[in-house]
Coordinates of C-alpha atoms and ligand atoms in Angstrom, one line a residue:
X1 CA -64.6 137.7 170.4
X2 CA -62.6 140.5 168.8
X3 CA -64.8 143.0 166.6
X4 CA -63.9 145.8 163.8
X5 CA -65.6 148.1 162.2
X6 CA -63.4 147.4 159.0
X7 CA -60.1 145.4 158.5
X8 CA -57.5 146.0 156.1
X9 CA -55.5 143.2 154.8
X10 CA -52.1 143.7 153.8
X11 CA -49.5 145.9 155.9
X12 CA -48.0 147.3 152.4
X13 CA -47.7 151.5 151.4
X14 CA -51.6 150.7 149.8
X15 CA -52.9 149.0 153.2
X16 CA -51.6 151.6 155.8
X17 CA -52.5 154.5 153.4
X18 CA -56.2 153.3 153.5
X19 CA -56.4 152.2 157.3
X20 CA -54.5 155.9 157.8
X21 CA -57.3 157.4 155.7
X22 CA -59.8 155.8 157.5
X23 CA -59.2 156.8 161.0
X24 CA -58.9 160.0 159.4
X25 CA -62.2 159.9 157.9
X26 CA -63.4 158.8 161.6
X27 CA -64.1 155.4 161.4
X28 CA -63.1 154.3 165.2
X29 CA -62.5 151.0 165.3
X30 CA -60.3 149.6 162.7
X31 CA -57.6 147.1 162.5
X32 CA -55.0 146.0 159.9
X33 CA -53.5 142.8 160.0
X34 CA -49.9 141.7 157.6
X35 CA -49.0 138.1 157.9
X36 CA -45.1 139.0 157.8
X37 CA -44.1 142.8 158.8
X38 CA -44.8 146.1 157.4
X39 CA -43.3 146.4 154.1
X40 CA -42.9 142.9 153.7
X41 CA -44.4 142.6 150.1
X42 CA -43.3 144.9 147.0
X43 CA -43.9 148.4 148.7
X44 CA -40.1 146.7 150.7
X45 CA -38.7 146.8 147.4
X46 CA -40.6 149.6 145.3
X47 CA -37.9 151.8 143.3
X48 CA -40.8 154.1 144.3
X49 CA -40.7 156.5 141.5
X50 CA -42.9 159.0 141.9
X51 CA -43.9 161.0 138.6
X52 CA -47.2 162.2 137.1
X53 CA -46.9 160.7 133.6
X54 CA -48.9 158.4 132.5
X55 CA -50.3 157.0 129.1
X56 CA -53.9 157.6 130.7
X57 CA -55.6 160.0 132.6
X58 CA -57.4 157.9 135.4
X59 CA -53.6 157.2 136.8
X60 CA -52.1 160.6 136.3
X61 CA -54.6 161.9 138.6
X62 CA -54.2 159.0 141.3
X63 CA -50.7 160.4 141.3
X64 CA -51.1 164.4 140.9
X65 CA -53.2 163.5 144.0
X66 CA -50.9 161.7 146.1
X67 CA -48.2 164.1 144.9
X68 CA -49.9 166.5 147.1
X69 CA -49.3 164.0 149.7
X70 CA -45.7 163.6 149.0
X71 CA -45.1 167.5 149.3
X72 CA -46.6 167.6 152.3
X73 CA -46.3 164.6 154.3
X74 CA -44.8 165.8 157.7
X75 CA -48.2 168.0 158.2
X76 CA -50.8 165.7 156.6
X77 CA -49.7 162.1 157.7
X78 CA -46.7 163.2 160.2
X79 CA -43.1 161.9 159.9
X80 CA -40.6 161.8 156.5
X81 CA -41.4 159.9 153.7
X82 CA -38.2 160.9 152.0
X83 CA -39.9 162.4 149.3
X84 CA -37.1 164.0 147.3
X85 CA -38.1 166.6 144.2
X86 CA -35.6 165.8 141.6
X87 CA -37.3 166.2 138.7
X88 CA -38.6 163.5 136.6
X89 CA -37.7 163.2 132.7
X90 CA -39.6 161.0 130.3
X91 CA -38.2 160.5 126.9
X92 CA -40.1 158.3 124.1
X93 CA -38.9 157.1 120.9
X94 CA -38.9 158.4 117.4
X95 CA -42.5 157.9 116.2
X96 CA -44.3 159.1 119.8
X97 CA -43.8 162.5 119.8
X98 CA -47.1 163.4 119.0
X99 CA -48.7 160.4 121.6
X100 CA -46.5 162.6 124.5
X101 CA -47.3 166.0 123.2
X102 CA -51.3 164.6 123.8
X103 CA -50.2 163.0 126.9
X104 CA -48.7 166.3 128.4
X105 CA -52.0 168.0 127.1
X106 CA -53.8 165.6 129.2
X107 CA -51.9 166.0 132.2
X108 CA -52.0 169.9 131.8
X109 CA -55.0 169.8 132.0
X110 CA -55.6 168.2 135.6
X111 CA -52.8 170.8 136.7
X112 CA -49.7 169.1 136.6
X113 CA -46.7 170.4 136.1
X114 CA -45.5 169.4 133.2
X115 CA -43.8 170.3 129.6
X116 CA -42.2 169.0 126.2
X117 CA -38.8 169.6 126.5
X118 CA -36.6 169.9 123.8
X119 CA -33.5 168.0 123.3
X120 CA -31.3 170.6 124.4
X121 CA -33.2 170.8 127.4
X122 CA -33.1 167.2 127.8
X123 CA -29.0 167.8 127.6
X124 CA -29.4 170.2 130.3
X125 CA -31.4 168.4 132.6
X126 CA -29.4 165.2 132.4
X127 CA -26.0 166.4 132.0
X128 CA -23.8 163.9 129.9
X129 CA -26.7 162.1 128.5
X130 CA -27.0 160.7 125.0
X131 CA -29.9 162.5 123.1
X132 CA -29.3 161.1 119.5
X133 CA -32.1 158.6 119.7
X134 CA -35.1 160.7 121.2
X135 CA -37.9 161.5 120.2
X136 CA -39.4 163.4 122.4
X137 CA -39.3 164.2 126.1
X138 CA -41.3 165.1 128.5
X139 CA -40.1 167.0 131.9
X140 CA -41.7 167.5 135.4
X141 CA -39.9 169.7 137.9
X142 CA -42.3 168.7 141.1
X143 CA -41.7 164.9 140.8
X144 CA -39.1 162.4 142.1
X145 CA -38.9 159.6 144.5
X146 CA -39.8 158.5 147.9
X147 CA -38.4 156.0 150.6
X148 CA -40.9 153.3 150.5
X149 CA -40.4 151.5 153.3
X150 CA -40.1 155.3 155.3
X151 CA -43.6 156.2 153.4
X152 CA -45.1 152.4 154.6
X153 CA -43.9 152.9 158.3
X154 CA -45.3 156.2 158.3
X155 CA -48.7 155.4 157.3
X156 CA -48.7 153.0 159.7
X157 CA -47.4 154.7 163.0
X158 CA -49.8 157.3 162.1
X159 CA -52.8 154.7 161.9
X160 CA -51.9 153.7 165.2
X161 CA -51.6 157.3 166.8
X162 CA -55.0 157.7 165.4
X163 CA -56.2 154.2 167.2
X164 CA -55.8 151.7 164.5
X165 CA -54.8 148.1 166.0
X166 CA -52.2 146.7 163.6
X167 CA -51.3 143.4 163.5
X168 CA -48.3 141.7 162.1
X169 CA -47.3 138.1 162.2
X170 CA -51.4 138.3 161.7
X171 CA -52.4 136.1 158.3
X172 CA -55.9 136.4 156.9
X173 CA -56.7 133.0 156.4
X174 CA -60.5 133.3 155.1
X175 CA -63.1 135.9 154.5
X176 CA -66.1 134.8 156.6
X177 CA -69.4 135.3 154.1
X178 CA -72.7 134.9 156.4
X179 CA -76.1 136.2 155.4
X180 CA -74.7 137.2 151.5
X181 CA -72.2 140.1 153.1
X182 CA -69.0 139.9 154.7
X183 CA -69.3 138.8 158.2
X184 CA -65.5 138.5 159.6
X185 CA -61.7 137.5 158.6
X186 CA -60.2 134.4 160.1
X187 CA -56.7 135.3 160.9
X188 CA -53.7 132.9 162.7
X189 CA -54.5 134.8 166.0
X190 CA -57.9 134.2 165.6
X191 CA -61.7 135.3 164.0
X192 CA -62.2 139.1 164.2
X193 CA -65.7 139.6 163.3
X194 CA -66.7 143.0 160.8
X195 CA -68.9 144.3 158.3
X196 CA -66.3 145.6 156.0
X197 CA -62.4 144.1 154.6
X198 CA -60.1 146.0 152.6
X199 CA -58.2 143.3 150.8
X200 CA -54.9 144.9 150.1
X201 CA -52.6 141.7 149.3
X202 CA -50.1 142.4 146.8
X203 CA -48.8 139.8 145.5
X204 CA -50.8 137.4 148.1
X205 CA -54.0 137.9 147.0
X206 CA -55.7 135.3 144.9
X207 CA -55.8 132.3 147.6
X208 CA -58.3 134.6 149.6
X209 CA -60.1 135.2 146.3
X210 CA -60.7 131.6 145.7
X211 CA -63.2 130.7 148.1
X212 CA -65.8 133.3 146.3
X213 CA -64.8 132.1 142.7
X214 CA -63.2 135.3 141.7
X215 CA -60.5 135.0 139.1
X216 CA -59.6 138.7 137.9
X217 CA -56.4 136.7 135.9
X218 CA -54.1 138.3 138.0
X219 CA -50.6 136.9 138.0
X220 CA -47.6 137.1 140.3
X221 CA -44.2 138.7 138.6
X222 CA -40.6 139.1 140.2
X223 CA -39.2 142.5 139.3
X224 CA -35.2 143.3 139.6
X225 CA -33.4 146.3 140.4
X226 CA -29.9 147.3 140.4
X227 CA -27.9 150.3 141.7
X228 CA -24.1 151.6 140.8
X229 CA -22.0 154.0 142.3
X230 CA -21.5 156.7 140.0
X231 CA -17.9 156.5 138.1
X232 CA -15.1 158.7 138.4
X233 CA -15.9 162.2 137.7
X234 CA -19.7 161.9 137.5
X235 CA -20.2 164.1 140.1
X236 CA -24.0 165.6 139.6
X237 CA -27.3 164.3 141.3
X238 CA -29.4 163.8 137.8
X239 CA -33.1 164.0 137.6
X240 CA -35.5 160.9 137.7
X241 CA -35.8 159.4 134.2
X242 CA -38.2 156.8 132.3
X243 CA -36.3 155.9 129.1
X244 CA -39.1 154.3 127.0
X245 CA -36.3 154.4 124.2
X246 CA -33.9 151.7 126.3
X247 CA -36.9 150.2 128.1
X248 CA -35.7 151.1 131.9
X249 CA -36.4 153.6 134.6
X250 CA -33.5 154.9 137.1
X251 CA -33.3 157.4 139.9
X252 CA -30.5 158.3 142.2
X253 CA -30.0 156.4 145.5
X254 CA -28.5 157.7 148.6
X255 CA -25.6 160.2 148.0
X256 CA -23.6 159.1 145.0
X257 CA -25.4 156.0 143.5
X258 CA -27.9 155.0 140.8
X259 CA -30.9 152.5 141.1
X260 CA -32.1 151.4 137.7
X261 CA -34.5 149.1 137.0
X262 CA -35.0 148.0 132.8
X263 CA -38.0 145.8 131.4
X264 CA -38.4 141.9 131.2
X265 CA -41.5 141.6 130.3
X266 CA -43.5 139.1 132.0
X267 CA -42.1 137.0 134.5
X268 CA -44.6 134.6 136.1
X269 CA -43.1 134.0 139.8
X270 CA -44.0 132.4 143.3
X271 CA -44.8 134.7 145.9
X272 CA -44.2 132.0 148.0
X273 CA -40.0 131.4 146.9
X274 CA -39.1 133.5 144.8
X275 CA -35.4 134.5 144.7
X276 CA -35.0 137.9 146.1
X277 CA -31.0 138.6 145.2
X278 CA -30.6 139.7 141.5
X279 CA -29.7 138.0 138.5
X280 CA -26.1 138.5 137.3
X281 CA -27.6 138.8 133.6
X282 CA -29.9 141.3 135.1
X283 CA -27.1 143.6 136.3
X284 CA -25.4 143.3 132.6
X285 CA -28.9 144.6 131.1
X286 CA -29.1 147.2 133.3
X287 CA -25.6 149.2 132.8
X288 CA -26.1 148.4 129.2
X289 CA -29.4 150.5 129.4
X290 CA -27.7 153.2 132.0
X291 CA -24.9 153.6 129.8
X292 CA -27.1 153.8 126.7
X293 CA -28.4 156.7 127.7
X294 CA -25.1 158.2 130.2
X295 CA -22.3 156.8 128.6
X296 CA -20.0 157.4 131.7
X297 CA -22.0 154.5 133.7
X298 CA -20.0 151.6 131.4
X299 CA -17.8 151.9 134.1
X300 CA -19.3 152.6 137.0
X301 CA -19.6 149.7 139.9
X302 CA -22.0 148.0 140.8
X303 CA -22.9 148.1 144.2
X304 CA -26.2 145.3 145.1
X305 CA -29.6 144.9 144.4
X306 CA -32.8 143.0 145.1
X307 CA -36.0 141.6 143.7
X308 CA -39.8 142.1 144.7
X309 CA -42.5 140.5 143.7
X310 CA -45.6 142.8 142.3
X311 CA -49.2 141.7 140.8
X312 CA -49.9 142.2 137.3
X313 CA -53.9 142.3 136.0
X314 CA -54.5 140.8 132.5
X315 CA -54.1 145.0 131.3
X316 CA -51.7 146.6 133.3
X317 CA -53.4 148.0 135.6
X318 CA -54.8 148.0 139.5
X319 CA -57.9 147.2 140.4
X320 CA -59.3 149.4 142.9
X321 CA -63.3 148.4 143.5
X322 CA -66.0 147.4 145.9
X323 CA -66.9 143.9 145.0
X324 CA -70.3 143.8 143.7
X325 CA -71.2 140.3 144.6
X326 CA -70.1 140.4 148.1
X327 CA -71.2 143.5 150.0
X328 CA -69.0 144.4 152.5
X329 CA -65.7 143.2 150.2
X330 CA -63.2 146.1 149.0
X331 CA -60.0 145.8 146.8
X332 CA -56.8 146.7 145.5
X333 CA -55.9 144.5 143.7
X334 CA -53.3 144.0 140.4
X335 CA -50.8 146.3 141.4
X336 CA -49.2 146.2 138.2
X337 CA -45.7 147.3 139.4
X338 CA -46.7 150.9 139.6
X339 CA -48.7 151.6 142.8
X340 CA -46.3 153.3 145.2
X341 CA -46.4 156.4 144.0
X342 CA -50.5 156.3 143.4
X343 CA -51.2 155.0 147.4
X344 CA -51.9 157.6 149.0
X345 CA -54.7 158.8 146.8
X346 CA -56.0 154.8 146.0
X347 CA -55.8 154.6 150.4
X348 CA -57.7 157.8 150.4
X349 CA -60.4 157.0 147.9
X350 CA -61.1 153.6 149.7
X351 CA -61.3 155.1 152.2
X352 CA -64.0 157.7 151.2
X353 CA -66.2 155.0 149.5
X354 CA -66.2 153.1 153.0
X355 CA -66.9 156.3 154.8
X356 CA -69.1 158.6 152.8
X357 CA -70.3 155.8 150.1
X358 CA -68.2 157.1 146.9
X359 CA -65.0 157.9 146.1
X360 CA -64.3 161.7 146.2
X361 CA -61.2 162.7 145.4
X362 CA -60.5 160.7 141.9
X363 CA -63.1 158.7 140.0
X364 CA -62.3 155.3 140.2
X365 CA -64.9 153.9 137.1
X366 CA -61.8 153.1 135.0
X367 CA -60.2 150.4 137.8
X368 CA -63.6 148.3 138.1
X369 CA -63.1 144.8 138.7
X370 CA -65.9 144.0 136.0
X371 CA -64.0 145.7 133.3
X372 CA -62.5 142.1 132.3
X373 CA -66.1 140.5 132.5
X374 CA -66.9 143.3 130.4
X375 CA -65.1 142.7 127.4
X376 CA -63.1 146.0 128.1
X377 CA -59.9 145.6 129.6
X378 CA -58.3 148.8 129.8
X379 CA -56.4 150.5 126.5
X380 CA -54.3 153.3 126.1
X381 CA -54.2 154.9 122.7
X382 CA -51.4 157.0 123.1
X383 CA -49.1 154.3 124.4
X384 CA -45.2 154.1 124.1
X385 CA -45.2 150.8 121.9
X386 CA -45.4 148.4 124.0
X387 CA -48.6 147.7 126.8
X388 CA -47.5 144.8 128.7
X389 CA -44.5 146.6 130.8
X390 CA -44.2 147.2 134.6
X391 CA -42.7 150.3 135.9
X392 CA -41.3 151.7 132.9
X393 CA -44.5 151.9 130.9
Ligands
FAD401 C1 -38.6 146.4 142.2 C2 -39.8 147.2 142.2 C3 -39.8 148.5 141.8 C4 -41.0 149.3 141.8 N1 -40.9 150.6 141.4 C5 -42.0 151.4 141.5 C6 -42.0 152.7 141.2 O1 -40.9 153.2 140.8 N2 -43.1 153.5 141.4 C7 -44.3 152.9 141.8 O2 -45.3 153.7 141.9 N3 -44.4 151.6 142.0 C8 -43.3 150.8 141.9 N4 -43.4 149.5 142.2 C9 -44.6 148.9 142.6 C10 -45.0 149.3 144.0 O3 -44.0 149.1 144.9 C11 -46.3 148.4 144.4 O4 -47.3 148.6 143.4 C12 -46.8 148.8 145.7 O5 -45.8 148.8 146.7 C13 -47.9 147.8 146.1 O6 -48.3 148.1 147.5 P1 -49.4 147.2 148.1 O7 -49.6 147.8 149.5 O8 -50.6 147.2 147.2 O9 -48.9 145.8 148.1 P2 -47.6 145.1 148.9 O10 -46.6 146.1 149.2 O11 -47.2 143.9 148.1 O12 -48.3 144.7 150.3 C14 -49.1 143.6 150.4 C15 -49.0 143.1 151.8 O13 -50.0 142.2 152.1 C16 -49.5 141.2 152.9 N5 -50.5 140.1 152.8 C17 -50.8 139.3 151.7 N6 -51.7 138.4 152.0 C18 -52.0 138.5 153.3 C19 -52.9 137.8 154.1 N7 -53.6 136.8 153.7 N8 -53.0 138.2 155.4 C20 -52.2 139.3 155.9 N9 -51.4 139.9 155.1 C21 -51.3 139.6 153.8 C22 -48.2 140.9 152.4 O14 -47.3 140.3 153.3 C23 -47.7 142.3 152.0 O15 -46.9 142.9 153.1 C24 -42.2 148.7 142.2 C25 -42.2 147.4 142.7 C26 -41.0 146.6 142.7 C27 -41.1 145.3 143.3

């Protein structure tokens, strides 16, 4: 009978940061087990911004902590993320300037790198850029983008220097309950008995949830992004940027490209068949956005793009908990679209709470599972104008 002293479900950038941070932390015998392949779910397909901003604080410090990470990866987790620091740029409409001047205060405060930037700045940060219809911006020199699937594969090879057994092609069928606690996972190669599961199951997650009666309202939502090469003459690698004016998010992609993704709003999907090209009314949307804000990219081509599949939580955001009614049961749950950049930080803090019985390095209160059952889903006050977005929020 095979035996662990925890098992992580999911083989995403969130499951092999935790089963990394475990072995780190010690714990001996753990295995991870991904019914497809690493990277099969959205960390595949993140756009895997990496910035510090956030409408909150809880989040901006999940990501100032993993930032760490980022800058560092070779020496603390071993091997390239493809962490690039290009700088990330977030401009807001007219009406939120003073909702991003408190935001920056906020994060400030925690020790990020970050500042109001004038629009002149903005014009010399993003060369060729339309500044017109800004309100305000926001810029941070020590941000930029990752390779997710790099960062994923990563986490994982260095689980398994450290001893972790992963196991792809490996489904968690069931989450064995005996005596009131968890008591193993039934998997397609079989029951591994254990004490403790990290359920990490993107967009996978609620048909393992069933069994117990838990129903967080989380929801499974197919996300689209695009990428052009850049047009003639637009010759200069720009800056990561979240344009809450145009609703859309875009970064640059290998050595002369664009990757842009822009907001739908919810769209309920199948994690089961869901298409993964992109729509061709997507790829309009998108250079309308682009070229809102850089005029140039009207005419630039368009060269591909995909679609992942991410789960939202009724308010936006993850839920990273031990389950109180089953002992033995951790989460992270609800990725909400916006998880890459946090993982290695939400891996770590799992990780801590398994190990030393808390959560050190960031306070996790504000993800609670019970915050629904509560009556208090989570609310930011100083919010863009619009709550219910993915990435670009
Ligand atoms: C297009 C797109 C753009 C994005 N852009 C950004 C961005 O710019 N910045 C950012 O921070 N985030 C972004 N995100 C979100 C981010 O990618 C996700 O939040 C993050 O990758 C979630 O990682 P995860 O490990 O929690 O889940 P996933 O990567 O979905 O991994 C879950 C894994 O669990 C496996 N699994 C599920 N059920 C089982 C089971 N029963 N047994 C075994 N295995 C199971 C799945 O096969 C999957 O591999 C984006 C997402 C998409 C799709």
């Amino acid at each position: 009978m095979a035996s662990a002293d925890v098992i992580v479900i999911g083989g995403g950038v969130n499951g092999t940061s935790t089963a990394f941070h475990l072995a780190s932390l010690g714990v001996r015998n753990v295995t991870l087990v991904e019914r497809r392949h690493l990277a099969a779910g959205a960390s595949g397909k993140s756009g895997s911004l990496v910035r510090m901003h956030y409408t909150n604080e809880a989040e901006s410090r999940l990501a100032f902590e993993s930032l760490k990470v980022f800058h560092n990866f070779e020496a603390v987790v071993g091997g390239d993320c493809g962490f690039e620091r290009a700088g990330f740029l977030q401009i807001v409409p007219r009406g939120y300037e003073q909702a991003l001047a408190r935001n920056v205060a906020v994060q400030q405060g925690i020790g990020i790198k970050t500042r109001v930037v004038s629009s002149d700045e903005v014009r010399s940060l993003l060369p060729e850029c339309r500044v017109e219809d800004i309100g305000a911006a926001a810029y941070e020199p020590d941000s930029g983008f990752a390779d997710p699937n790099a960062t994923t594969f990563a986490f994982a090879e260095a689980s398994r220097r450290l001893g972790v057994t992963i196991r792809t092609r490996c489904e968690a069928a069931r989450i064995v309950i005996e005596n009131g606690r968890v008591a193993a996972v039934e998997t397609t190669q079989g029951r591994i008995d254990t004490p403790t599961v990290v359920l990490v199951p993107g967009a996978w997650g609620q048909r393992l949830l069933d069994p117990f009666g838990l129903d967080f309202g989380l929801t499974p939502h197919r996300v689209q992004i695009s990428i052009f090469r850049w047009p003639a003459g637009f010759t200069r690698r720009h800056c990561v940027v979240i344009d809450a004016v145009h609703e859309s998010w875009f970064r640059p992609e290998s050595a002369a490209s664009t990757l842009i993704g822009v907001e739908l709003g919810v769209q309920h999907s199948d994690p089961e068949g869901f298409d993964e090209g992109v729509d061709p009314s997507y790829i309009a949307l998108c250079r309308e956005a682009l070229a809102a804000r850089l005029p140039a990219f009207s005419e630039a081509p368009m060269r591909g793009g995909w679609a992942g599949i991410i789960m939202m939580s009724p308010d936006g955001r993850p839920i990273i908990d031990r389950i109180p009614s089953i002992p033995g049961l951790y989460v992270m749950l609800g990725d909400s679209g916006t998880s890459f950049k946090t993982a290695p930080a939400i891996g770590r803090c799992l990780a801590e709470w398994i190990v030393h019985g808390t959560p050190r390095t960031v306070d996790l209160t504000p993800f609670r599972s019970t915050r629904f059952a509560e009556g208090k889903p989570w609310h930011d006050a100083d919010n863009y104008g619009r709550e219910r977005l993915t990435i670009s929020r």
